[in-house]
mmCIF file with all atom_site columns, C-alpha atoms in Angstrom:
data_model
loop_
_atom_site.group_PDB
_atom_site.id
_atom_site.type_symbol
_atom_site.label_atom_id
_atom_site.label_alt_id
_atom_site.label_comp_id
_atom_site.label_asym_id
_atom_site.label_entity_id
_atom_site.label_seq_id
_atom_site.pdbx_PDB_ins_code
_atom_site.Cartn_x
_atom_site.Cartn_y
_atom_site.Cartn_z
_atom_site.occupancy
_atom_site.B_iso_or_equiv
_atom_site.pdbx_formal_charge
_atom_site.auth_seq_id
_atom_site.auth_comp_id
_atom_site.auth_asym_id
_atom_site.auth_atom_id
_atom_site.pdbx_PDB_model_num
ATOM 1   C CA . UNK Z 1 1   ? 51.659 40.936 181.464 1.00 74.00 ? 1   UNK Z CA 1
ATOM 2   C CA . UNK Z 1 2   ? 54.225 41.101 184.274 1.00 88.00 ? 2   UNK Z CA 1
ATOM 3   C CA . UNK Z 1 3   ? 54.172 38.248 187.173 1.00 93.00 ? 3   UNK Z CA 1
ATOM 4   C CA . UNK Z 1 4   ? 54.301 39.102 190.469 1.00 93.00 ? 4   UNK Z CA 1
ATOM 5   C CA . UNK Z 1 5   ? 57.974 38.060 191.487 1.00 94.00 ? 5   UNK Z CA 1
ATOM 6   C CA . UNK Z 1 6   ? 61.236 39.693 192.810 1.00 96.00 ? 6   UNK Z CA 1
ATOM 7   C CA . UNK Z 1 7   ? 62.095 40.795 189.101 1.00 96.00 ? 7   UNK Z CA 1
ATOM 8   C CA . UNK Z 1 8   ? 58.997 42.900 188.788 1.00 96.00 ? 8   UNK Z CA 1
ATOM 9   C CA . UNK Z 1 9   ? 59.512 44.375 192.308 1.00 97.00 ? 9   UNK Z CA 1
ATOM 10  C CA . UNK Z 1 10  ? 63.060 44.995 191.273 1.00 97.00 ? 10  UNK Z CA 1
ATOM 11  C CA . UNK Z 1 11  ? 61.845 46.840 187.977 1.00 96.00 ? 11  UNK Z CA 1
ATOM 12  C CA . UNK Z 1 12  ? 58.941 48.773 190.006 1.00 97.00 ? 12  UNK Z CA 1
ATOM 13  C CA . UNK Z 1 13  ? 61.478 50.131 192.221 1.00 97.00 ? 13  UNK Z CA 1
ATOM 14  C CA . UNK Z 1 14  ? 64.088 51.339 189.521 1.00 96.00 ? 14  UNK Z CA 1
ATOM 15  C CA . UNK Z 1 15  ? 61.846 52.580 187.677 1.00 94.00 ? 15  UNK Z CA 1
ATOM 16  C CA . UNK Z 1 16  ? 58.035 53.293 188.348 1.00 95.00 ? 16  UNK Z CA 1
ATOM 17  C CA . UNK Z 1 17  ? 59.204 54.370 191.990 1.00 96.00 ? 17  UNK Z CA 1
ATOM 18  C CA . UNK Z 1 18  ? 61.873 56.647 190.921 1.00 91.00 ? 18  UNK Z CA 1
ATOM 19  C CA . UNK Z 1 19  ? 60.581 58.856 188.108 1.00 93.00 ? 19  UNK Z CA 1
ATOM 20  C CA . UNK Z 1 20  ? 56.948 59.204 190.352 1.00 94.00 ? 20  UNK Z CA 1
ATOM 21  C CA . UNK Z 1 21  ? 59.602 61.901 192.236 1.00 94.00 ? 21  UNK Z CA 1
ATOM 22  C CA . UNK Z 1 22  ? 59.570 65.518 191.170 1.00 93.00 ? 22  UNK Z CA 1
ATOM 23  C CA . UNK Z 1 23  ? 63.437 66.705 190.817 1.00 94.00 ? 23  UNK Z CA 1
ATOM 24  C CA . UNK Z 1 24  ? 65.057 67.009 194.359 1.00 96.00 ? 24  UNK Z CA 1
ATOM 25  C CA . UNK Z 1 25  ? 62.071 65.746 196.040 1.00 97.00 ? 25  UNK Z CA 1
ATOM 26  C CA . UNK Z 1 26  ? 63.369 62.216 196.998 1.00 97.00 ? 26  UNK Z CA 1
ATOM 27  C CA . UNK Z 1 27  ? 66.668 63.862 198.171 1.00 97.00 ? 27  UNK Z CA 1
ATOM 28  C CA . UNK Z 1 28  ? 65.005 66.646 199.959 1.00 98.00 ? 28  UNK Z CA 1
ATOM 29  C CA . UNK Z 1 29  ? 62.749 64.129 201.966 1.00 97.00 ? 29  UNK Z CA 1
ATOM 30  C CA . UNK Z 1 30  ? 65.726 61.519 202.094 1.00 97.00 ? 30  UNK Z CA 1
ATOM 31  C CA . UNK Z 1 31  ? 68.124 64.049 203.699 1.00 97.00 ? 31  UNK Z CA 1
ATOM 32  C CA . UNK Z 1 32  ? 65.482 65.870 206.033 1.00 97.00 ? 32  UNK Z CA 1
ATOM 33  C CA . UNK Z 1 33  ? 64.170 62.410 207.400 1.00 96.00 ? 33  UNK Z CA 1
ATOM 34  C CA . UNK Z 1 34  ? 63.322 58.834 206.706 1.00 94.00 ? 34  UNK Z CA 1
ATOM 35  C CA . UNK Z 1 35  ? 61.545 57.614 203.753 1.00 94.00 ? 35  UNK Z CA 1
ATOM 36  C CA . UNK Z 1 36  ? 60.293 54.391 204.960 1.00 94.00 ? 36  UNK Z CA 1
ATOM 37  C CA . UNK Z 1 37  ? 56.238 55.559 204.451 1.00 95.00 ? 37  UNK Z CA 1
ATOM 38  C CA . UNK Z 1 38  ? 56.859 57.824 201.163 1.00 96.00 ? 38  UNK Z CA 1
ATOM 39  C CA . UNK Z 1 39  ? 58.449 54.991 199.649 1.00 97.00 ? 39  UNK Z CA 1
ATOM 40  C CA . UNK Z 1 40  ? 56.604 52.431 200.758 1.00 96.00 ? 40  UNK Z CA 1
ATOM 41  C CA . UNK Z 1 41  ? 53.643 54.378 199.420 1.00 96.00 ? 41  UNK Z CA 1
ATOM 42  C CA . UNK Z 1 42  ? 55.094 54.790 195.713 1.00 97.00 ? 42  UNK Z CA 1
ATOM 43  C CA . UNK Z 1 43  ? 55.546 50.746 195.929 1.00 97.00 ? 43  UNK Z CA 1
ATOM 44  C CA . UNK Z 1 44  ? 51.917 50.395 196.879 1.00 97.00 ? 44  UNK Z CA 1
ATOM 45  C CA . UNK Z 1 45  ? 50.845 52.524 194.203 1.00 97.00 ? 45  UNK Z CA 1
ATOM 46  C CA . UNK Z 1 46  ? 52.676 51.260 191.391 1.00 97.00 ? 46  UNK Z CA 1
ATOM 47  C CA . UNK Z 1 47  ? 52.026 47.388 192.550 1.00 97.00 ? 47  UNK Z CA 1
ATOM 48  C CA . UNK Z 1 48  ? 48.115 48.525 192.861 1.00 97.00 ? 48  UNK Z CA 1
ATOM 49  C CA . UNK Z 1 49  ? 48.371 49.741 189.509 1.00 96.00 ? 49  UNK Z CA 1
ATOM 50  C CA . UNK Z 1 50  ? 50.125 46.910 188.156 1.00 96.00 ? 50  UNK Z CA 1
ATOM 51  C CA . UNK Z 1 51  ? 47.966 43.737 189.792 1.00 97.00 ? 51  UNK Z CA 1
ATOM 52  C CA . UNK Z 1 52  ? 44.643 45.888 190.725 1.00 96.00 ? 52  UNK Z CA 1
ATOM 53  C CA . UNK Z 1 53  ? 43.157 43.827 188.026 1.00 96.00 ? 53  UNK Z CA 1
ATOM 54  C CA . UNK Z 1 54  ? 44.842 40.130 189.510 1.00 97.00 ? 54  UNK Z CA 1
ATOM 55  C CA . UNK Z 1 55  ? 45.176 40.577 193.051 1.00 98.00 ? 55  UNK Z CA 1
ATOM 56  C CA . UNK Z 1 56  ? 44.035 43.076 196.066 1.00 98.00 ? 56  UNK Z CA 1
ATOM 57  C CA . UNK Z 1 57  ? 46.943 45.163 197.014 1.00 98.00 ? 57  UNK Z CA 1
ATOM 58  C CA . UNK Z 1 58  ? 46.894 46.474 200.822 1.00 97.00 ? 58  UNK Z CA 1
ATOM 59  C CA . UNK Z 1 59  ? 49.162 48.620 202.933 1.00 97.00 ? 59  UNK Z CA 1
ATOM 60  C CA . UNK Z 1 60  ? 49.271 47.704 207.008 1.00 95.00 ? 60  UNK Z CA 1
ATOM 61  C CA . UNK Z 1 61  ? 47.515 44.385 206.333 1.00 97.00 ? 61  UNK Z CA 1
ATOM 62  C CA . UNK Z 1 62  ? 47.855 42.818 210.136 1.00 96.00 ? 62  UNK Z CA 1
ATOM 63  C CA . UNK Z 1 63  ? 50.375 44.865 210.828 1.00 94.00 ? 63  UNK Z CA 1
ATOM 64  C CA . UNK Z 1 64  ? 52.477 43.720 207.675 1.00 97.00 ? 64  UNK Z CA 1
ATOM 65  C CA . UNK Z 1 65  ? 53.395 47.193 205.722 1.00 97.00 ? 65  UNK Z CA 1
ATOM 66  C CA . UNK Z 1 66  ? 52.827 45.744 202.106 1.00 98.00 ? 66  UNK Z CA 1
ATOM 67  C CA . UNK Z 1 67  ? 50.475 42.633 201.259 1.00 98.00 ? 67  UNK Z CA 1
ATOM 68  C CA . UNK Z 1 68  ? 49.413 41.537 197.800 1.00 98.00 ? 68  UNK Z CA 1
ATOM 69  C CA . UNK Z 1 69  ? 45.896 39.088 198.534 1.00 98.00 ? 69  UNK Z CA 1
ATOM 70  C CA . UNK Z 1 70  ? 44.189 36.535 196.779 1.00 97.00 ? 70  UNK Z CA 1
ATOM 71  C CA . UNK Z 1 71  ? 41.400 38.232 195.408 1.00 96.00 ? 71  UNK Z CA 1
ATOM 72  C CA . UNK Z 1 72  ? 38.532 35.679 196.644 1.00 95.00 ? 72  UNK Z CA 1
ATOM 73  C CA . UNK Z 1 73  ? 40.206 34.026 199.071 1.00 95.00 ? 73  UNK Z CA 1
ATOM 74  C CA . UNK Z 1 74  ? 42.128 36.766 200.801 1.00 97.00 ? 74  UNK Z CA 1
ATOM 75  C CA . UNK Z 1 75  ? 45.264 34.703 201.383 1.00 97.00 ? 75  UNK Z CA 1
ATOM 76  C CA . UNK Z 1 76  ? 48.651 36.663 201.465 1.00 98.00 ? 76  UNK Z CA 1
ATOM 77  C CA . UNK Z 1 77  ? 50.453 35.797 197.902 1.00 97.00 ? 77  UNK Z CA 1
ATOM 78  C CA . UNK Z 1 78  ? 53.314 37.628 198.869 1.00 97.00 ? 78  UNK Z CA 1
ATOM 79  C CA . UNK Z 1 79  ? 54.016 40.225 201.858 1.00 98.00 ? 79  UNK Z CA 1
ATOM 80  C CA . UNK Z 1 80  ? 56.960 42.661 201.734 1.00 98.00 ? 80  UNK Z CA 1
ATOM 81  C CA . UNK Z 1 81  ? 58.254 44.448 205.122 1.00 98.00 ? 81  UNK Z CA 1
ATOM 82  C CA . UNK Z 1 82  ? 59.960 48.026 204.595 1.00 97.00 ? 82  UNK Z CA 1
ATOM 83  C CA . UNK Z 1 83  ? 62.867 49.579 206.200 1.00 97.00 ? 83  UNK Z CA 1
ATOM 84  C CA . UNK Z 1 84  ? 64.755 52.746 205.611 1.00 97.00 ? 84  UNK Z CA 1
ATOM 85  C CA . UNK Z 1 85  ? 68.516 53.999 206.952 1.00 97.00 ? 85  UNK Z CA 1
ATOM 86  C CA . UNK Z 1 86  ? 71.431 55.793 205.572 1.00 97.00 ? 86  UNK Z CA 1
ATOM 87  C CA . UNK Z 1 87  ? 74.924 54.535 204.573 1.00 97.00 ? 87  UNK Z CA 1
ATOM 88  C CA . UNK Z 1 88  ? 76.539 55.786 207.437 1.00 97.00 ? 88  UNK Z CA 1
ATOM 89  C CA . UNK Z 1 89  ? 74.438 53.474 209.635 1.00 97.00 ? 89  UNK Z CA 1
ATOM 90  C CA . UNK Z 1 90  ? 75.521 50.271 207.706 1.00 97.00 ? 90  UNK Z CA 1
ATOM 91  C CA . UNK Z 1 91  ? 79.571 50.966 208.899 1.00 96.00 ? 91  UNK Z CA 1
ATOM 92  C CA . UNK Z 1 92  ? 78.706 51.225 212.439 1.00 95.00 ? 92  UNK Z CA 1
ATOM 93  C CA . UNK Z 1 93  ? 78.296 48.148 213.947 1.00 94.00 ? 93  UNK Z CA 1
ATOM 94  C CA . UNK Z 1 94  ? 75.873 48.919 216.849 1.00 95.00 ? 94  UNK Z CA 1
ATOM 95  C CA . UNK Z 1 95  ? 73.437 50.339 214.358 1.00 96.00 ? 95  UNK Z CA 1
ATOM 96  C CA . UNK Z 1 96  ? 74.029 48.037 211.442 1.00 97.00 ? 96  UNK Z CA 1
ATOM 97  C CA . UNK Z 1 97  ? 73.338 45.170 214.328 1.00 97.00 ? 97  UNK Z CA 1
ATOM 98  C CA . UNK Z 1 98  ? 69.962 46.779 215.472 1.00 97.00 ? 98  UNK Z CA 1
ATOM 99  C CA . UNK Z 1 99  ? 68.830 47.170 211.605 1.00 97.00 ? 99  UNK Z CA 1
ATOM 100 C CA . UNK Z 1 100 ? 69.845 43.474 211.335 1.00 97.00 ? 100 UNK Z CA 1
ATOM 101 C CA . UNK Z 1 101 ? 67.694 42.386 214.264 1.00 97.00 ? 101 UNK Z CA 1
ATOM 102 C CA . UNK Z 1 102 ? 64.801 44.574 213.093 1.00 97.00 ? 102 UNK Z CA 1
ATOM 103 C CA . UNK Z 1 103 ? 64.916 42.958 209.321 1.00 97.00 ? 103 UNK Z CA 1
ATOM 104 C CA . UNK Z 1 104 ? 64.792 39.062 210.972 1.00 97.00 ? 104 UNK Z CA 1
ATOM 105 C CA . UNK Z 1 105 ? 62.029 39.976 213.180 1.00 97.00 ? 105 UNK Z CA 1
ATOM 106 C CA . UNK Z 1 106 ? 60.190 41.358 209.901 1.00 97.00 ? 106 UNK Z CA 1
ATOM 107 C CA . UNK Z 1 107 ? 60.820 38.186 208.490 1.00 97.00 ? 107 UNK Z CA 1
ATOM 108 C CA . UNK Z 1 108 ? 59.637 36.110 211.391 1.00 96.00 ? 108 UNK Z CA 1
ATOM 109 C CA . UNK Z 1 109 ? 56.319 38.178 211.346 1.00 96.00 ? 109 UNK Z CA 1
ATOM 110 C CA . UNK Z 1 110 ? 55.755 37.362 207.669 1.00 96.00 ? 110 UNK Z CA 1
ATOM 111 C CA . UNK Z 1 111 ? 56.173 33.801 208.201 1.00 96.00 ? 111 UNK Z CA 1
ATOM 112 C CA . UNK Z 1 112 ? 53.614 33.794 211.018 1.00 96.00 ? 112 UNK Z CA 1
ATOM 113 C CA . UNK Z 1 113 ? 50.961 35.384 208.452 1.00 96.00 ? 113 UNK Z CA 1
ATOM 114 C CA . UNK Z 1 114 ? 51.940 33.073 206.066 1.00 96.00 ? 114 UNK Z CA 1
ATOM 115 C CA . UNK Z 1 115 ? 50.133 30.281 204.198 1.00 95.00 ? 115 UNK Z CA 1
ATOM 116 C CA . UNK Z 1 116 ? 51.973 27.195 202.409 1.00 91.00 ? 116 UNK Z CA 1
ATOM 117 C CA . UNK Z 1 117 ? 52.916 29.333 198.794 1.00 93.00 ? 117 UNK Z CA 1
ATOM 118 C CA . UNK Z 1 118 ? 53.075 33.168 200.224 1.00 96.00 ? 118 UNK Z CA 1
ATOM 119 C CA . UNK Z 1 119 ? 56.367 34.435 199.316 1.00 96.00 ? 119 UNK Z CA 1
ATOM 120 C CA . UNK Z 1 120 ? 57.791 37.015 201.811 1.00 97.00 ? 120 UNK Z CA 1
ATOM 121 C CA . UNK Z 1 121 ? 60.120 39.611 201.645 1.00 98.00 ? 121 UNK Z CA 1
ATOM 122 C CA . UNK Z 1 122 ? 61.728 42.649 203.233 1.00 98.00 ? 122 UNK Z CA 1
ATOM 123 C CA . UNK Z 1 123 ? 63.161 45.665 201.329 1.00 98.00 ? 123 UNK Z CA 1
ATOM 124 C CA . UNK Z 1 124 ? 65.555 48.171 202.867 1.00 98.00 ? 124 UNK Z CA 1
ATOM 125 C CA . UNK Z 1 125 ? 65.606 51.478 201.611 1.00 98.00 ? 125 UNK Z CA 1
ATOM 126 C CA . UNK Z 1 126 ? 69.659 53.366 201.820 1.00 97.00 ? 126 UNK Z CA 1
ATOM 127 C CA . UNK Z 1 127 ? 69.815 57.050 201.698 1.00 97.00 ? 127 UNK Z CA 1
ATOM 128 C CA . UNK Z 1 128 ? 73.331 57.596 200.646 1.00 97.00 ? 128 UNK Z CA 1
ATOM 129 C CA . UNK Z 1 129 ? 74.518 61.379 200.636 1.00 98.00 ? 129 UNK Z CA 1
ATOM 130 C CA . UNK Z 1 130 ? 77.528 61.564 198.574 1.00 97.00 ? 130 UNK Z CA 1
ATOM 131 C CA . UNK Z 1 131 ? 79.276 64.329 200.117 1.00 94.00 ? 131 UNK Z CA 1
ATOM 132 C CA . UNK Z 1 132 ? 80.234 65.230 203.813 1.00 96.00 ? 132 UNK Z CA 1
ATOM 133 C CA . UNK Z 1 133 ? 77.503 67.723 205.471 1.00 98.00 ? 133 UNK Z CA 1
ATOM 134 C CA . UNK Z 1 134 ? 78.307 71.564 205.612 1.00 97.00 ? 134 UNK Z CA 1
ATOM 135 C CA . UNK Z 1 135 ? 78.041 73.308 208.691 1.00 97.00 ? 135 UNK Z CA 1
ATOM 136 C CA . UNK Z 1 136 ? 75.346 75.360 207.590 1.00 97.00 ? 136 UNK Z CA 1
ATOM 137 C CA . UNK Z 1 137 ? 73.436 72.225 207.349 1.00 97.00 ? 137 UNK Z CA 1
ATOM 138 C CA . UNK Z 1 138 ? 74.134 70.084 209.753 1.00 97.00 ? 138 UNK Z CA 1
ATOM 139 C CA . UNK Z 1 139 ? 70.963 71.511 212.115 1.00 96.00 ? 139 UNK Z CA 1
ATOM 140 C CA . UNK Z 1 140 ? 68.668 71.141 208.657 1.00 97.00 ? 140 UNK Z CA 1
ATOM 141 C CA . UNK Z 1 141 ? 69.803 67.709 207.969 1.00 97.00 ? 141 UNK Z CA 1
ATOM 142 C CA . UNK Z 1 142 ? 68.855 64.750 209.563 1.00 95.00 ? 142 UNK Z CA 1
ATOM 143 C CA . UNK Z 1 143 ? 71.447 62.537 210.975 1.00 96.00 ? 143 UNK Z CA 1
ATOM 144 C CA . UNK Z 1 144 ? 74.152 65.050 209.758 1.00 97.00 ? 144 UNK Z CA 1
ATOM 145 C CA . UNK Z 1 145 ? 76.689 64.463 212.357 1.00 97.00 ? 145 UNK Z CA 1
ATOM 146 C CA . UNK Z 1 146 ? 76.781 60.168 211.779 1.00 97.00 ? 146 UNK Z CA 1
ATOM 147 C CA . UNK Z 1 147 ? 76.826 61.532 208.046 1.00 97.00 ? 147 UNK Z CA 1
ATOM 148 C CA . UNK Z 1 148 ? 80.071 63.021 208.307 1.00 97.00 ? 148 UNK Z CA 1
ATOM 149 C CA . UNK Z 1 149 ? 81.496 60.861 211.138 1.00 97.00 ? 149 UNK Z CA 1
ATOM 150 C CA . UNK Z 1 150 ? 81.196 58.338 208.529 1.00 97.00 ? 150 UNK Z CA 1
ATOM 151 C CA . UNK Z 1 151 ? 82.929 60.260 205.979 1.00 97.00 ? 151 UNK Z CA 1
ATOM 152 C CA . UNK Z 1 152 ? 85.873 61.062 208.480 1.00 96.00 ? 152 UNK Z CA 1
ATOM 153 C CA . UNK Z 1 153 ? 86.431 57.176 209.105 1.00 94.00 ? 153 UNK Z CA 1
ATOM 154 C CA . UNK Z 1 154 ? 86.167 56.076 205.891 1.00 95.00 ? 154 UNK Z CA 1
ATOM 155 C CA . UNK Z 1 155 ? 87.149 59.479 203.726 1.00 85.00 ? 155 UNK Z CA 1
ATOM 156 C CA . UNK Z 1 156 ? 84.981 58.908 201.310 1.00 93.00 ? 156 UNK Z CA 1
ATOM 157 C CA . UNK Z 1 157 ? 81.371 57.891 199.556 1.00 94.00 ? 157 UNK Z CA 1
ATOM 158 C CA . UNK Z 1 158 ? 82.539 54.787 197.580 1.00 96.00 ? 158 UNK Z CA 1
ATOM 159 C CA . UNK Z 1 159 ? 83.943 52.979 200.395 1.00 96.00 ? 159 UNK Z CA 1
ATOM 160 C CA . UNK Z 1 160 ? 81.125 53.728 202.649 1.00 97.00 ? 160 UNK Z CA 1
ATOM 161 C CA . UNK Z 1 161 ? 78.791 52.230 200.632 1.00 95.00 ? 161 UNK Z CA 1
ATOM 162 C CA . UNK Z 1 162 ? 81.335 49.488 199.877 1.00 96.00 ? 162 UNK Z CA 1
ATOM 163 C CA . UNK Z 1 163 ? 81.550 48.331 203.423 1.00 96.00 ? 163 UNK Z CA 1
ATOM 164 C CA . UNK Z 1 164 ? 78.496 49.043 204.052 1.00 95.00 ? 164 UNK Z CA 1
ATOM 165 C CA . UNK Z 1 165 ? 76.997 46.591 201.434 1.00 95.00 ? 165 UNK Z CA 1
ATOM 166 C CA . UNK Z 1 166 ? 79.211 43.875 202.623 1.00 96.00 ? 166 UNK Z CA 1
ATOM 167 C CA . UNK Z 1 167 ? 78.341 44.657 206.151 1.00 96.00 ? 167 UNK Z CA 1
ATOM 168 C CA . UNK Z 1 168 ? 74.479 43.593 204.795 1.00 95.00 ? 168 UNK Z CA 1
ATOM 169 C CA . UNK Z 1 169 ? 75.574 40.722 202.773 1.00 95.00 ? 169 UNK Z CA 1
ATOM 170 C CA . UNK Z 1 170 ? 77.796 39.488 205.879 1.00 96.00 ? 170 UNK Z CA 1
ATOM 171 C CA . UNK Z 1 171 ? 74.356 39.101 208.040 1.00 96.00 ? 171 UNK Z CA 1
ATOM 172 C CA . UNK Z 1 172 ? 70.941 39.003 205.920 1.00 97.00 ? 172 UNK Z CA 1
ATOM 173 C CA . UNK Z 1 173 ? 70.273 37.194 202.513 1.00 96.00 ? 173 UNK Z CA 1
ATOM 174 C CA . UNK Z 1 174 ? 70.010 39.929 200.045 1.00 97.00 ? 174 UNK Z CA 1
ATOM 175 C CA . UNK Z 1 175 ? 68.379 38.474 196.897 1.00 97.00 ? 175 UNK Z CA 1
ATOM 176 C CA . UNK Z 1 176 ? 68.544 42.036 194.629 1.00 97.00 ? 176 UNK Z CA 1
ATOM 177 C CA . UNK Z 1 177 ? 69.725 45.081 194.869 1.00 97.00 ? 177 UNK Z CA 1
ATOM 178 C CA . UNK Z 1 178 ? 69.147 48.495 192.654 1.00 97.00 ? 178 UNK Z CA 1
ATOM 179 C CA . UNK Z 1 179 ? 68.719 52.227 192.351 1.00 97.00 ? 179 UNK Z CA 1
ATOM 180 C CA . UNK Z 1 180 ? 65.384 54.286 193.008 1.00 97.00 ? 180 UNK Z CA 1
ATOM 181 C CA . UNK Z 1 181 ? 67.029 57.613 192.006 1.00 96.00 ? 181 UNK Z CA 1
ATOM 182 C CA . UNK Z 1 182 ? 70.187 59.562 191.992 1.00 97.00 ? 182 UNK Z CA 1
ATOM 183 C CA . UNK Z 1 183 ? 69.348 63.283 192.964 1.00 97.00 ? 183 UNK Z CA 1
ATOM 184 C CA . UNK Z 1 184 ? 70.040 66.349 194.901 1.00 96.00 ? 184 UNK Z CA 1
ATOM 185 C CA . UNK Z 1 185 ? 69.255 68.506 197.287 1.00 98.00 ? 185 UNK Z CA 1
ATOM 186 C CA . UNK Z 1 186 ? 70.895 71.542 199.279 1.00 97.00 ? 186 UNK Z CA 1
ATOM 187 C CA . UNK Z 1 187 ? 73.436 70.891 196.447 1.00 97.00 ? 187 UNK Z CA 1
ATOM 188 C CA . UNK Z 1 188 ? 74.362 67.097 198.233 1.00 97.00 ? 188 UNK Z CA 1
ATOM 189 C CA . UNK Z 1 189 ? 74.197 64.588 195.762 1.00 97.00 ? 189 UNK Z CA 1
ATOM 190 C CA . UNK Z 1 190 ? 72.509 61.279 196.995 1.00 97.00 ? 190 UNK Z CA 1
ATOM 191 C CA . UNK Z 1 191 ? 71.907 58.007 195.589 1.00 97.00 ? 191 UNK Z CA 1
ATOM 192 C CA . UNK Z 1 192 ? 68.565 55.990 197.043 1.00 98.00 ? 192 UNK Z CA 1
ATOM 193 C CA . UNK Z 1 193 ? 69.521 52.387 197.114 1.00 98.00 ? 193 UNK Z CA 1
ATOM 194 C CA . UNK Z 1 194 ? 67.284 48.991 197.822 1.00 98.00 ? 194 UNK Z CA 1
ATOM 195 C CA . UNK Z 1 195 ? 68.227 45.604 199.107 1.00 98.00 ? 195 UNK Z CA 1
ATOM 196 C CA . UNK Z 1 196 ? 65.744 42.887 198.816 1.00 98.00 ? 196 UNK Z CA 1
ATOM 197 C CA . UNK Z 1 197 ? 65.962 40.643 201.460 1.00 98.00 ? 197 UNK Z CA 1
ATOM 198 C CA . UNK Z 1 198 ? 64.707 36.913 202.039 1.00 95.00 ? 198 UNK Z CA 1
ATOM 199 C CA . UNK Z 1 199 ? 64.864 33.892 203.763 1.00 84.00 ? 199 UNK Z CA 1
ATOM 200 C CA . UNK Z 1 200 ? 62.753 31.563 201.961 1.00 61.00 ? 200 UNK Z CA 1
#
């Protein structure tokens, strides 16, 4: 029997969250929009599964996207914020600044709905497109044209995401990292990334 810590949500994500995907579904979704909610929904569904039997697992508990409760008490045991973005927005200052804002005030919500021994996280989901955008795409996917402005700075996907990830580490407290899923769509490879964030 698994305990609810930052291990398990770490092994949820690589793996219970990843293979619930039919092939080129995450990367379709990923690369035609955010996947904040979808994600966030595969969490809540494999943590419900995992803890229905311990805890009560809840999605937009006051306002707080993920909550795990006590289950007579209904105290938050732990609460868990979600955010998605690309690579391309993590090597742009101005936008790796407004992500970094929006993560702290997650975190400042979560302590207000606290109690003395809730544990609080935030998790930020990375699409990360491993090629530049086509022209023939760049209408059909989303936030095509920071994509590839991304790709012209930097040339190419492994120092994007290697900025980018020190970028993160430079501002927030990233506790674990993984992979949901390496996949494809419109024949653009992408890898879909987490960072688990804290400050307590």
């Amino acid at each position: 029997m698994r305990e609810l810590n930052v291990k398990t949500l770490k092994e949820l994500l690589e793996f219970n969250v990843g293979i619930s995907f039919l092939r080129e579904e995450i990367s379709f979704l990923g690369l035609t929009s955010k996947i904040e909610i979808q994600l966030r929904d595969k969490l809540a569904t494999s943590l419900y599964n995992e803890f229905k039997d311990r805890y009560i697992i809840t999605r937009e508990w006051k306002k707080c996207d993920l909550a795990i409760l006590d289950r007579i008490k209904l105290s938050p045991i732990l609460l868990i914020e979600l955010k998605s973005c690309y690579s391309c927005d993590l090597v742009k200052p101005s936008t790796l600044k407004e992500y970094v804002n929006e993560i702290e005030r997650d975190l400042e919500k979560s302590i207000k709905l606290s109690e003395e021994n809730t544990k609080y996280y935030s998790i930020l989901f990375i699409t990360k497109p491993k090629n530049r955008i086509p022209d023939h795409l760049l209408k059909i996917v989303k936030y095509s044209s920071a994509i590839n402005r991304a790709f012209n700075k930097l040339d190419n996907y492994e120092s994007i995401e290697m900025l980018g990830e020190a970028h993160l580490r430079n501002h927030l407290n990233v506790i674990e990292q993984g992979t949901i899923r390496k996949d494809k769509a419109f024949d653009i490879e992408c890898s879909f990334d987490f960072f688990i964030i804290s400050n307590n």
